[in-house]
mmCIF file of C-alpha atoms and ligand atoms in Angstrom:
data_model
loop_
_atom_site.group_PDB
_atom_site.id
_atom_site.type_symbol
_atom_site.label_atom_id
_atom_site.label_comp_id
_atom_site.label_asym_id
_atom_site.label_seq_id
_atom_site.Cartn_x
_atom_site.Cartn_y
_atom_site.Cartn_z
ATOM 1 C CA UNK R 990 25.892 50.445 -6.609
ATOM 2 C CA UNK R 991 29.596 50.472 -7.659
ATOM 3 C CA UNK R 992 29.940 46.846 -6.593
ATOM 4 C CA UNK R 993 27.213 45.119 -8.719
ATOM 5 C CA UNK R 994 28.681 47.254 -11.600
ATOM 6 C CA UNK R 995 32.596 45.348 -10.360
ATOM 7 C CA UNK R 996 30.962 41.334 -10.390
ATOM 8 C CA UNK R 997 28.818 42.926 -13.729
ATOM 9 C CA UNK R 998 31.759 43.656 -15.586
ATOM 10 C CA UNK R 999 34.206 40.678 -14.321
ATOM 11 C CA UNK R 1000 31.021 38.606 -15.974
ATOM 12 C CA UNK R 1001 30.749 40.038 -19.187
ATOM 13 C CA UNK R 1002 35.227 40.207 -19.215
ATOM 14 C CA UNK R 1003 35.094 36.474 -18.205
ATOM 15 C CA UNK R 1004 32.628 35.050 -21.368
ATOM 16 C CA UNK R 1005 34.862 37.575 -23.429
ATOM 17 C CA UNK R 1006 37.798 35.990 -22.584
ATOM 18 C CA UNK R 1007 39.608 34.847 -26.211
ATOM 19 C CA UNK R 1008 41.039 30.992 -25.683
ATOM 20 C CA UNK R 1009 41.731 29.118 -27.970
ATOM 21 C CA UNK R 1010 44.946 27.330 -27.109
ATOM 22 C CA UNK R 1011 46.658 26.135 -23.637
ATOM 23 C CA UNK R 1012 49.124 28.869 -23.102
ATOM 24 C CA UNK R 1013 44.916 30.961 -23.548
ATOM 25 C CA UNK R 1014 43.910 28.910 -21.262
ATOM 26 C CA UNK R 1015 46.192 29.557 -18.671
ATOM 27 C CA UNK R 1016 46.060 33.442 -18.561
ATOM 28 C CA UNK R 1017 42.357 32.741 -18.134
ATOM 29 C CA UNK R 1018 42.708 30.862 -14.582
ATOM 30 C CA UNK R 1019 45.317 32.856 -14.249
ATOM 31 C CA UNK R 1020 43.334 36.588 -14.596
ATOM 32 C CA UNK R 1021 40.800 34.497 -13.134
ATOM 33 C CA UNK R 1022 40.775 31.816 -10.252
ATOM 34 C CA UNK R 1023 44.206 31.308 -9.485
ATOM 35 C CA UNK R 1024 44.660 33.061 -5.760
ATOM 36 C CA UNK R 1025 45.888 36.363 -6.656
ATOM 37 C CA UNK R 1026 43.092 36.446 -9.326
ATOM 38 C CA UNK R 1027 39.790 38.840 -9.345
ATOM 39 C CA UNK R 1028 37.630 36.435 -8.774
ATOM 40 C CA UNK R 1029 39.311 36.017 -5.203
ATOM 41 C CA UNK R 1030 40.215 39.258 -4.594
ATOM 42 C CA UNK R 1031 35.945 40.471 -5.111
ATOM 43 C CA UNK R 1032 35.691 38.035 -1.930
ATOM 44 C CA UNK R 1033 38.008 39.785 -0.804
ATOM 45 C CA UNK R 1034 35.749 42.741 -0.612
ATOM 46 C CA UNK R 1035 32.985 40.720 1.432
ATOM 47 C CA UNK R 1036 34.338 42.776 4.307
ATOM 48 C CA UNK R 1037 33.676 45.936 2.907
ATOM 49 C CA UNK R 1038 29.603 45.008 2.017
ATOM 50 C CA UNK R 1039 26.918 45.669 4.941
ATOM 51 C CA UNK R 1040 26.238 42.888 7.042
ATOM 52 C CA UNK R 1041 22.650 42.588 5.220
ATOM 53 C CA UNK R 1042 23.252 42.189 1.147
ATOM 54 C CA UNK R 1043 26.367 39.684 1.806
ATOM 55 C CA UNK R 1044 24.332 35.979 1.708
ATOM 56 C CA UNK R 1045 23.188 38.680 -1.698
ATOM 57 C CA UNK R 1046 27.406 38.817 -3.248
ATOM 58 C CA UNK R 1047 27.982 35.534 -2.123
ATOM 59 C CA UNK R 1048 25.942 33.791 -4.118
ATOM 60 C CA UNK R 1049 26.880 36.448 -6.992
ATOM 61 C CA UNK R 1050 30.710 36.158 -6.778
ATOM 62 C CA UNK R 1051 30.529 32.181 -6.442
ATOM 63 C CA UNK R 1052 28.911 32.407 -9.843
ATOM 64 C CA UNK R 1053 31.935 33.961 -10.926
ATOM 65 C CA UNK R 1054 34.115 31.430 -9.737
ATOM 66 C CA UNK R 1055 31.041 28.533 -11.126
ATOM 67 C CA UNK R 1056 31.218 30.384 -14.943
ATOM 68 C CA UNK R 1057 35.627 30.980 -14.254
ATOM 69 C CA UNK R 1058 35.401 27.892 -13.487
ATOM 70 C CA UNK R 1059 33.512 25.167 -15.894
ATOM 71 C CA UNK R 1060 34.398 26.853 -18.483
ATOM 72 C CA UNK R 1061 38.124 26.271 -17.588
ATOM 73 C CA UNK R 1062 37.403 22.604 -17.492
ATOM 74 C CA UNK R 1063 34.785 22.439 -20.115
ATOM 75 C CA UNK R 1064 38.449 24.013 -22.645
ATOM 76 C CA UNK R 1065 40.335 21.850 -20.653
ATOM 77 C CA UNK R 1066 39.568 18.712 -21.404
ATOM 78 C CA UNK R 1067 38.948 20.563 -25.149
ATOM 79 C CA UNK R 1068 42.281 20.754 -25.627
ATOM 80 C CA UNK R 1069 42.849 17.569 -23.807
ATOM 81 C CA UNK R 1070 40.576 15.447 -26.913
ATOM 82 C CA UNK R 1071 42.193 17.147 -29.827
ATOM 83 C CA UNK R 1072 45.689 16.320 -28.347
ATOM 84 C CA UNK R 1073 44.918 12.635 -27.792
ATOM 85 C CA UNK R 1074 43.000 12.692 -31.870
ATOM 86 C CA UNK R 1075 46.548 14.490 -33.586
ATOM 87 C CA UNK R 1076 48.479 11.439 -32.140
ATOM 88 C CA UNK R 1077 48.684 8.361 -34.323
ATOM 89 C CA UNK R 1078 46.110 5.605 -33.183
ATOM 90 C CA UNK R 1079 47.737 2.021 -30.913
ATOM 91 C CA UNK R 1080 48.600 0.105 -33.236
ATOM 92 C CA UNK R 1081 48.495 -2.864 -31.110
ATOM 93 C CA UNK R 1082 49.745 -5.358 -33.553
ATOM 94 C CA UNK R 1083 53.046 -3.768 -33.417
ATOM 95 C CA UNK R 1084 55.501 -5.826 -31.933
ATOM 96 C CA UNK R 1085 57.118 -3.785 -28.043
ATOM 97 C CA UNK R 1086 60.010 -1.621 -29.061
ATOM 98 C CA UNK R 1087 62.585 -4.003 -28.495
ATOM 99 C CA UNK R 1088 65.327 -1.384 -26.204
ATOM 100 C CA UNK R 1089 67.405 -4.010 -25.415
ATOM 101 C CA UNK R 1090 69.852 -6.962 -26.031
ATOM 102 C CA UNK R 1091 68.864 -10.704 -24.550
ATOM 103 C CA UNK R 1092 71.077 -12.401 -23.406
ATOM 104 C CA UNK R 1093 72.563 -16.126 -24.285
ATOM 105 C CA UNK R 1094 70.540 -18.898 -21.993
ATOM 106 C CA UNK R 1095 73.090 -20.541 -19.913
ATOM 107 C CA UNK R 1096 72.333 -24.145 -21.571
ATOM 108 C CA UNK R 1097 72.671 -22.318 -24.625
ATOM 109 C CA UNK R 1098 76.094 -21.183 -23.001
ATOM 110 C CA UNK R 1099 77.355 -23.845 -22.467
ATOM 111 C CA UNK R 1100 75.557 -26.072 -24.751
ATOM 112 C CA UNK R 1101 77.613 -24.347 -27.858
ATOM 113 C CA UNK R 1102 81.109 -24.515 -25.584
ATOM 114 C CA UNK R 1103 80.491 -28.294 -26.000
ATOM 115 C CA UNK R 1104 79.008 -28.455 -29.473
ATOM 116 C CA UNK R 1105 82.743 -25.982 -30.332
ATOM 117 C CA UNK R 1106 85.495 -28.207 -28.464
ATOM 118 C CA UNK R 1107 84.104 -31.446 -29.937
ATOM 119 C CA UNK R 1108 84.725 -30.382 -33.143
ATOM 120 C CA UNK R 1109 87.990 -29.365 -32.212
ATOM 121 C CA UNK R 1110 88.748 -32.392 -32.878
ATOM 122 C CA UNK R 1111 86.715 -33.875 -35.254
ATOM 123 C CA UNK R 1112 83.595 -34.311 -33.939
ATOM 124 C CA UNK R 1113 80.657 -33.967 -36.435
ATOM 125 C CA UNK R 1114 77.246 -32.727 -35.142
ATOM 126 C CA UNK R 1115 73.998 -35.997 -35.246
ATOM 127 C CA UNK R 1116 70.649 -35.479 -34.138
ATOM 128 C CA UNK R 1117 68.045 -38.411 -33.510
ATOM 129 C CA UNK R 1118 64.259 -37.957 -32.513
ATOM 130 C CA UNK R 1119 62.926 -36.893 -29.067
ATOM 131 C CA UNK R 1120 59.846 -39.740 -29.715
ATOM 132 C CA UNK R 1121 61.218 -42.839 -30.036
ATOM 133 C CA UNK R 1122 60.699 -46.244 -29.939
ATOM 134 C CA UNK R 1123 62.149 -49.546 -28.146
ATOM 135 C CA UNK R 1124 64.634 -50.459 -29.972
ATOM 136 C CA UNK R 1125 66.405 -46.758 -30.221
ATOM 137 C CA UNK R 1126 65.927 -45.807 -26.652
ATOM 138 C CA UNK R 1127 65.865 -49.874 -25.259
ATOM 139 C CA UNK R 1128 66.507 -52.673 -27.331
ATOM 140 C CA UNK R 1129 68.956 -51.682 -29.486
ATOM 141 C CA UNK R 1130 71.514 -51.092 -26.543
ATOM 142 C CA UNK R 1131 70.902 -54.040 -25.027
ATOM 143 C CA UNK R 1132 68.581 -52.683 -22.111
ATOM 144 C CA UNK R 1133 67.408 -56.183 -20.609
ATOM 145 C CA UNK R 1134 63.640 -56.575 -21.018
ATOM 146 C CA UNK R 1135 62.973 -56.276 -16.756
ATOM 147 C CA UNK R 1136 65.269 -53.113 -16.614
ATOM 148 C CA UNK R 1137 64.042 -49.855 -14.294
ATOM 149 C CA UNK R 1138 63.809 -47.702 -16.984
ATOM 150 C CA UNK R 1139 61.395 -49.287 -18.896
ATOM 151 C CA UNK R 1140 59.041 -49.350 -16.388
ATOM 152 C CA UNK R 1141 55.759 -46.910 -16.400
ATOM 153 C CA UNK R 1142 57.097 -44.713 -13.357
ATOM 154 C CA UNK R 1143 61.071 -44.094 -14.923
ATOM 155 C CA UNK R 1144 59.779 -42.574 -17.814
ATOM 156 C CA UNK R 1145 57.044 -41.134 -19.817
ATOM 157 C CA UNK R 1146 55.780 -43.653 -22.766
ATOM 158 C CA UNK R 1147 53.114 -42.603 -25.161
ATOM 159 C CA UNK R 1148 52.669 -45.450 -26.612
ATOM 160 C CA UNK R 1149 52.453 -49.643 -25.499
ATOM 161 C CA UNK R 1150 53.306 -52.686 -27.702
ATOM 162 C CA UNK R 1151 55.111 -51.412 -29.416
ATOM 163 C CA UNK R 1152 56.153 -48.786 -27.264
ATOM 164 C CA UNK R 1153 57.192 -45.394 -27.848
ATOM 165 C CA UNK R 1154 58.372 -43.852 -26.009
ATOM 166 C CA UNK R 1155 59.543 -39.490 -24.656
ATOM 167 C CA UNK R 1156 63.175 -40.990 -25.064
ATOM 168 C CA UNK R 1157 65.286 -41.478 -20.878
ATOM 169 C CA UNK R 1158 68.684 -40.669 -22.326
ATOM 170 C CA UNK R 1159 71.267 -39.717 -25.898
ATOM 171 C CA UNK R 1160 72.158 -43.275 -25.974
ATOM 172 C CA UNK R 1161 69.546 -43.679 -28.846
ATOM 173 C CA UNK R 1162 71.302 -41.816 -31.426
ATOM 174 C CA UNK R 1163 74.223 -43.906 -31.027
ATOM 175 C CA UNK R 1164 71.885 -46.924 -32.416
ATOM 176 C CA UNK R 1165 70.300 -44.365 -35.351
ATOM 177 C CA UNK R 1166 73.714 -42.953 -36.219
ATOM 178 C CA UNK R 1167 74.835 -46.799 -36.115
ATOM 179 C CA UNK R 1168 72.690 -48.003 -38.888
ATOM 180 C CA UNK R 1169 72.609 -45.653 -41.104
ATOM 181 C CA UNK R 1170 76.463 -46.127 -41.775
ATOM 182 C CA UNK R 1171 79.368 -47.939 -41.451
ATOM 183 C CA UNK R 1172 82.963 -46.964 -39.265
ATOM 184 C CA UNK R 1173 85.251 -44.944 -38.817
ATOM 185 C CA UNK R 1174 82.618 -42.452 -37.274
ATOM 186 C CA UNK R 1175 83.070 -39.821 -34.638
ATOM 187 C CA UNK R 1176 79.761 -37.554 -33.154
ATOM 188 C CA UNK R 1177 78.587 -36.185 -30.399
ATOM 189 C CA UNK R 1178 74.955 -35.161 -30.054
ATOM 190 C CA UNK R 1179 73.104 -32.753 -28.088
ATOM 191 C CA UNK R 1180 69.433 -32.662 -26.736
ATOM 192 C CA UNK R 1181 66.338 -32.892 -24.827
ATOM 193 C CA UNK R 1182 65.292 -35.835 -23.006
ATOM 194 C CA UNK R 1183 62.940 -37.150 -20.485
ATOM 195 C CA UNK R 1184 61.942 -38.446 -17.503
ATOM 196 C CA UNK R 1185 59.418 -39.327 -14.751
ATOM 197 C CA UNK R 1186 60.963 -37.604 -11.715
ATOM 198 C CA UNK R 1187 59.297 -34.372 -9.522
ATOM 199 C CA UNK R 1188 60.667 -30.638 -10.522
ATOM 200 C CA UNK R 1189 63.261 -30.183 -7.824
ATOM 201 C CA UNK R 1190 66.615 -28.734 -6.669
ATOM 202 C CA UNK R 1191 68.510 -31.876 -7.809
ATOM 203 C CA UNK R 1192 66.245 -32.660 -11.326
ATOM 204 C CA UNK R 1193 63.638 -31.869 -13.712
ATOM 205 C CA UNK R 1194 61.391 -34.358 -15.707
ATOM 206 C CA UNK R 1195 63.025 -32.771 -18.998
ATOM 207 C CA UNK R 1196 66.867 -31.967 -19.549
ATOM 208 C CA UNK R 1197 69.643 -32.597 -21.130
ATOM 209 C CA UNK R 1198 72.135 -34.621 -22.343
ATOM 210 C CA UNK R 1199 75.654 -34.572 -25.035
ATOM 211 C CA UNK R 1200 76.420 -38.049 -26.116
ATOM 212 C CA UNK R 1201 79.296 -39.034 -28.219
ATOM 213 C CA UNK R 1202 80.861 -41.757 -29.607
ATOM 214 C CA UNK R 1203 84.253 -43.097 -31.199
ATOM 215 C CA UNK R 1204 84.187 -46.263 -33.469
ATOM 216 C CA UNK R 1205 86.762 -47.287 -35.449
ATOM 217 C CA UNK R 1206 88.812 -49.523 -35.272
ATOM 218 C CA UNK R 1207 91.924 -49.959 -32.750
ATOM 219 C CA UNK R 1208 89.634 -47.875 -30.559
ATOM 220 C CA UNK R 1209 90.420 -47.972 -27.128
ATOM 221 C CA UNK R 1210 90.074 -47.060 -23.273
ATOM 222 C CA UNK R 1211 93.046 -45.053 -23.096
ATOM 223 C CA UNK R 1212 91.169 -42.226 -26.065
ATOM 224 C CA UNK R 1213 88.579 -42.740 -24.198
ATOM 225 C CA UNK R 1214 90.531 -41.432 -21.743
ATOM 226 C CA UNK R 1215 92.281 -38.730 -23.525
ATOM 227 C CA UNK R 1216 89.129 -37.514 -25.469
ATOM 228 C CA UNK R 1217 87.451 -36.870 -21.641
ATOM 229 C CA UNK R 1218 90.554 -34.966 -20.082
ATOM 230 C CA UNK R 1219 91.530 -32.902 -22.832
ATOM 231 C CA UNK R 1220 86.767 -31.918 -23.026
ATOM 232 C CA UNK R 1221 87.545 -31.380 -19.690
ATOM 233 C CA UNK R 1222 90.053 -28.783 -19.461
ATOM 234 C CA UNK R 1223 88.545 -26.888 -22.282
ATOM 235 C CA UNK R 1224 85.488 -26.906 -20.230
ATOM 236 C CA UNK R 1225 86.253 -26.430 -16.792
ATOM 237 C CA UNK R 1226 89.999 -24.903 -16.685
ATOM 238 C CA UNK R 1227 93.462 -26.401 -17.670
ATOM 239 C CA UNK R 1228 94.055 -27.394 -14.608
ATOM 240 C CA UNK R 1229 90.654 -29.739 -13.877
ATOM 241 C CA UNK R 1230 91.718 -33.734 -14.181
ATOM 242 C CA UNK R 1231 89.926 -36.022 -14.895
ATOM 243 C CA UNK R 1232 88.568 -40.054 -12.666
ATOM 244 C CA UNK R 1233 86.585 -42.569 -14.234
ATOM 245 C CA UNK R 1234 84.621 -45.088 -11.395
ATOM 246 C CA UNK R 1235 83.553 -48.527 -12.212
ATOM 247 C CA UNK R 1236 80.518 -48.640 -13.138
ATOM 248 C CA UNK R 1237 77.910 -50.406 -15.119
ATOM 249 C CA UNK R 1238 75.560 -49.222 -18.288
ATOM 250 C CA UNK R 1239 73.646 -52.492 -21.025
ATOM 251 C CA UNK R 1240 75.356 -50.841 -23.509
ATOM 252 C CA UNK R 1241 79.358 -50.064 -22.375
ATOM 253 C CA UNK R 1242 81.267 -52.700 -21.075
ATOM 254 C CA UNK R 1243 83.736 -51.872 -19.206
ATOM 255 C CA UNK R 1244 81.761 -49.392 -18.202
ATOM 256 C CA UNK R 1245 82.789 -45.628 -15.719
ATOM 257 C CA UNK R 1246 81.174 -42.686 -14.681
ATOM 258 C CA UNK R 1247 83.391 -40.007 -15.127
ATOM 259 C CA UNK R 1248 83.685 -37.179 -12.723
ATOM 260 C CA UNK R 1249 86.094 -33.521 -12.123
ATOM 261 C CA UNK R 1250 87.584 -31.921 -10.095
ATOM 262 C CA UNK R 1251 86.014 -29.648 -8.408
ATOM 263 C CA UNK R 1252 88.321 -28.044 -6.995
ATOM 264 C CA UNK R 1253 90.715 -26.736 -10.766
ATOM 265 C CA UNK R 1254 93.660 -25.675 -8.698
ATOM 266 C CA UNK R 1255 93.493 -28.264 -5.592
ATOM 267 C CA UNK R 1256 92.331 -31.014 -6.607
ATOM 268 C CA UNK R 1257 90.978 -31.572 -2.432
ATOM 269 C CA UNK R 1258 88.882 -28.189 -2.792
ATOM 270 C CA UNK R 1259 86.069 -27.593 -3.630
ATOM 271 C CA UNK R 1260 86.101 -24.403 -5.927
ATOM 272 C CA UNK R 1261 83.128 -25.730 -8.610
ATOM 273 C CA UNK R 1262 80.928 -24.917 -4.630
ATOM 274 C CA UNK R 1263 82.570 -22.116 -4.185
ATOM 275 C CA UNK R 1264 83.219 -23.536 -0.704
ATOM 276 C CA UNK R 1265 80.306 -24.256 0.269
ATOM 277 C CA UNK R 1266 80.838 -28.331 -0.263
ATOM 278 C CA UNK R 1267 77.553 -28.489 -1.075
ATOM 279 C CA UNK R 1268 77.758 -30.134 -4.833
ATOM 280 C CA UNK R 1269 81.040 -32.324 -3.497
ATOM 281 C CA UNK R 1270 80.546 -33.040 -0.376
ATOM 282 C CA UNK R 1271 83.789 -32.648 0.668
ATOM 283 C CA UNK R 1272 85.481 -35.314 -1.784
ATOM 284 C CA UNK R 1273 87.045 -32.869 -4.108
ATOM 285 C CA UNK R 1274 85.383 -34.513 -7.368
ATOM 286 C CA UNK R 1275 82.517 -34.564 -9.108
ATOM 287 C CA UNK R 1276 80.296 -35.815 -10.945
ATOM 288 C CA UNK R 1277 79.382 -34.863 -14.991
ATOM 289 C CA UNK R 1278 78.574 -38.325 -16.543
ATOM 290 C CA UNK R 1279 78.742 -41.692 -17.565
ATOM 291 C CA UNK R 1280 80.922 -43.390 -20.490
ATOM 292 C CA UNK R 1281 82.284 -47.078 -21.537
ATOM 293 C CA UNK R 1282 83.319 -49.096 -25.084
ATOM 294 C CA UNK R 1283 80.650 -49.445 -25.997
ATOM 295 C CA UNK R 1284 79.131 -53.660 -25.795
ATOM 296 C CA UNK R 1285 79.816 -55.650 -29.088
ATOM 297 C CA UNK R 1286 76.335 -56.647 -28.929
ATOM 298 C CA UNK R 1287 75.125 -52.784 -29.074
ATOM 299 C CA UNK R 1288 77.718 -52.776 -32.819
ATOM 300 C CA UNK R 1289 76.309 -56.411 -34.249
ATOM 301 C CA UNK R 1290 71.989 -54.978 -32.977
ATOM 302 C CA UNK R 1291 73.256 -51.963 -35.631
ATOM 303 C CA UNK R 1292 75.342 -54.134 -37.935
ATOM 304 C CA UNK R 1293 78.761 -52.919 -37.432
ATOM 305 C CA UNK R 1294 81.459 -56.126 -37.181
ATOM 306 C CA UNK R 1295 82.384 -56.099 -33.545
ATOM 307 C CA UNK R 1296 84.861 -58.498 -34.620
ATOM 308 C CA UNK R 1297 86.803 -55.186 -36.225
ATOM 309 C CA UNK R 1298 85.229 -52.186 -35.050
ATOM 310 C CA UNK R 1299 85.921 -50.871 -31.261
ATOM 311 C CA UNK R 1300 84.585 -47.490 -29.826
ATOM 312 C CA UNK R 1301 83.367 -45.483 -26.621
ATOM 313 C CA UNK R 1302 80.903 -43.379 -26.285
ATOM 314 C CA UNK R 1303 80.196 -41.411 -22.990
ATOM 315 C CA UNK R 1304 76.555 -39.107 -22.339
ATOM 316 C CA UNK R 1305 76.716 -36.017 -19.584
ATOM 317 C CA UNK R 1306 73.922 -33.730 -17.851
ATOM 318 C CA UNK R 1307 74.402 -30.288 -19.983
ATOM 319 C CA UNK R 1308 72.208 -29.365 -16.909
ATOM 320 C CA UNK R 1309 74.496 -30.407 -13.938
ATOM 321 C CA UNK R 1310 77.981 -29.064 -16.515
ATOM 322 C CA UNK R 1311 76.171 -25.306 -16.781
ATOM 323 C CA UNK R 1312 75.565 -25.734 -12.916
ATOM 324 C CA UNK R 1313 79.279 -26.581 -12.224
ATOM 325 C CA UNK R 1314 80.729 -24.464 -13.974
ATOM 326 C CA UNK R 1315 78.285 -20.677 -13.766
ATOM 327 C CA UNK R 1316 77.961 -22.146 -9.522
ATOM 328 C CA UNK R 1317 73.999 -22.828 -10.060
ATOM 329 C CA UNK R 1318 72.502 -23.733 -6.775
ATOM 330 C CA UNK R 1319 69.280 -25.000 -8.307
ATOM 331 C CA UNK R 1320 67.249 -27.271 -11.548
ATOM 332 C CA UNK R 1321 64.461 -24.313 -11.132
ATOM 333 C CA UNK R 1322 66.808 -21.872 -12.549
ATOM 334 C CA UNK R 1323 66.621 -22.773 -15.612
ATOM 335 C CA UNK R 1324 63.238 -22.365 -16.656
ATOM 336 C CA UNK R 1325 62.149 -19.239 -15.013
ATOM 337 C CA UNK R 1326 62.747 -16.165 -16.834
ATOM 338 C CA UNK R 1327 64.212 -15.274 -14.478
ATOM 339 C CA UNK R 1328 65.919 -11.271 -15.519
ATOM 340 C CA UNK R 1329 67.667 -11.389 -12.769
ATOM 341 C CA UNK R 1330 69.474 -15.095 -13.228
ATOM 342 C CA UNK R 1331 68.965 -14.487 -16.850
ATOM 343 C CA UNK R 1332 71.113 -11.286 -16.824
ATOM 344 C CA UNK R 1333 73.517 -12.424 -15.529
ATOM 345 C CA UNK R 1334 75.403 -14.019 -18.898
ATOM 346 C CA UNK R 1335 74.957 -10.974 -20.846
ATOM 347 C CA UNK R 1336 78.191 -10.744 -22.583
ATOM 348 C CA UNK R 1337 78.868 -14.467 -21.270
ATOM 349 C CA UNK R 1338 80.364 -16.159 -24.885
ATOM 350 C CA UNK R 1339 79.186 -19.545 -26.104
HETATM 351 N N1 DAH Y 2512 72.795 -42.732 -20.995
HETATM 352 C C1 DAH Y 2512 73.676 -42.352 -19.870
HETATM 353 C C2 DAH Y 2512 72.123 -42.448 -18.486
HETATM 354 O O1 DAH Y 2512 71.322 -41.245 -19.567
HETATM 355 C C3 DAH Y 2512 74.804 -42.562 -19.716
HETATM 356 C C4 DAH Y 2512 75.507 -43.060 -20.544
HETATM 357 C C5 DAH Y 2512 76.350 -43.934 -20.462
HETATM 358 C C6 DAH Y 2512 76.169 -42.472 -22.009
HETATM 359 C C7 DAH Y 2512 77.806 -44.284 -20.409
HETATM 360 C C8 DAH Y 2512 77.015 -42.852 -22.432
HETATM 361 C C9 DAH Y 2512 78.203 -43.920 -22.201
HETATM 362 O O2 DAH Y 2512 77.186 -42.994 -23.823
HETATM 363 O O3 DAH Y 2512 78.382 -45.350 -22.522
HETATM 364 O O4 DAH Y 2512 72.391 -41.912 -17.691
#
């Protein structure tokens, strides 16, 4: 009889327990449901119950336990939904919380460095379109009719006859500037160029070039050399050496490939390759671009008197220079957006 009273009493207590907040809910749990709570304590009484009454007793205690557990669950859910209701609803159109500042892309860093160096030498910046016509990309630059760059497999043509293509080099900006002004002119241009190439560690169908040129009376190859020598030292360190190798471009005569020394301290070493010699191939020199004296035909094509004026021009690859300067081994890293790569350029001044 006594035990029945106990069960009834506990039931009344459970039903009457005041649960208006989370703290009271926890007190409820501790009092009735926890290991040392009243319901497990009641269970322990089983051993004192006569065997024939044990089944009925067990069922009563289980009912109590279910009552308390359900009440607890119900209140827990109710409190949880109150909390969500009082929180401001999430506005999915808001921008993400910004807690980190990004860093400049390595190509942007090098681009800005190039701009600063050439501006200090009195060059101004020019621009030209990335979609070019045949004259500005090829004919004006003295490209012969059957030059391989004019083939479909080398260039992305958008239209044929008359030809419109994605520019294959920034040399097209030379023509644009020369058409619109008379010398003296000392200018450079930086931008994207396109070639129909498979993407690999060393090539991409989209890349960047910088182009510079200087036209005036009595401009000579010595001026070209000194300009590029100064640039190479500013860009890669004061011990950098440069070397010119005879070459051919339709728009310059004479033409030369520009190399810089791989080891800034020792022309035979391999510092740019990080000792691996996989960039300079053990020669101690790496190519960064092409250059030359502007062909008189090009000046004439643009209405500049080639008897009065001479000029030099050069074009260099930004990816190439960036890879050399920061010892980047794979060109694809520039476009993969991998934070482990990009974060290494945090804090580098551009
Ligand atoms: N346009 C050439 C290229 O894309 C690079 C170049 C060579 C530019 C010689 C020049 C130059 O201005 O004089 O391969």
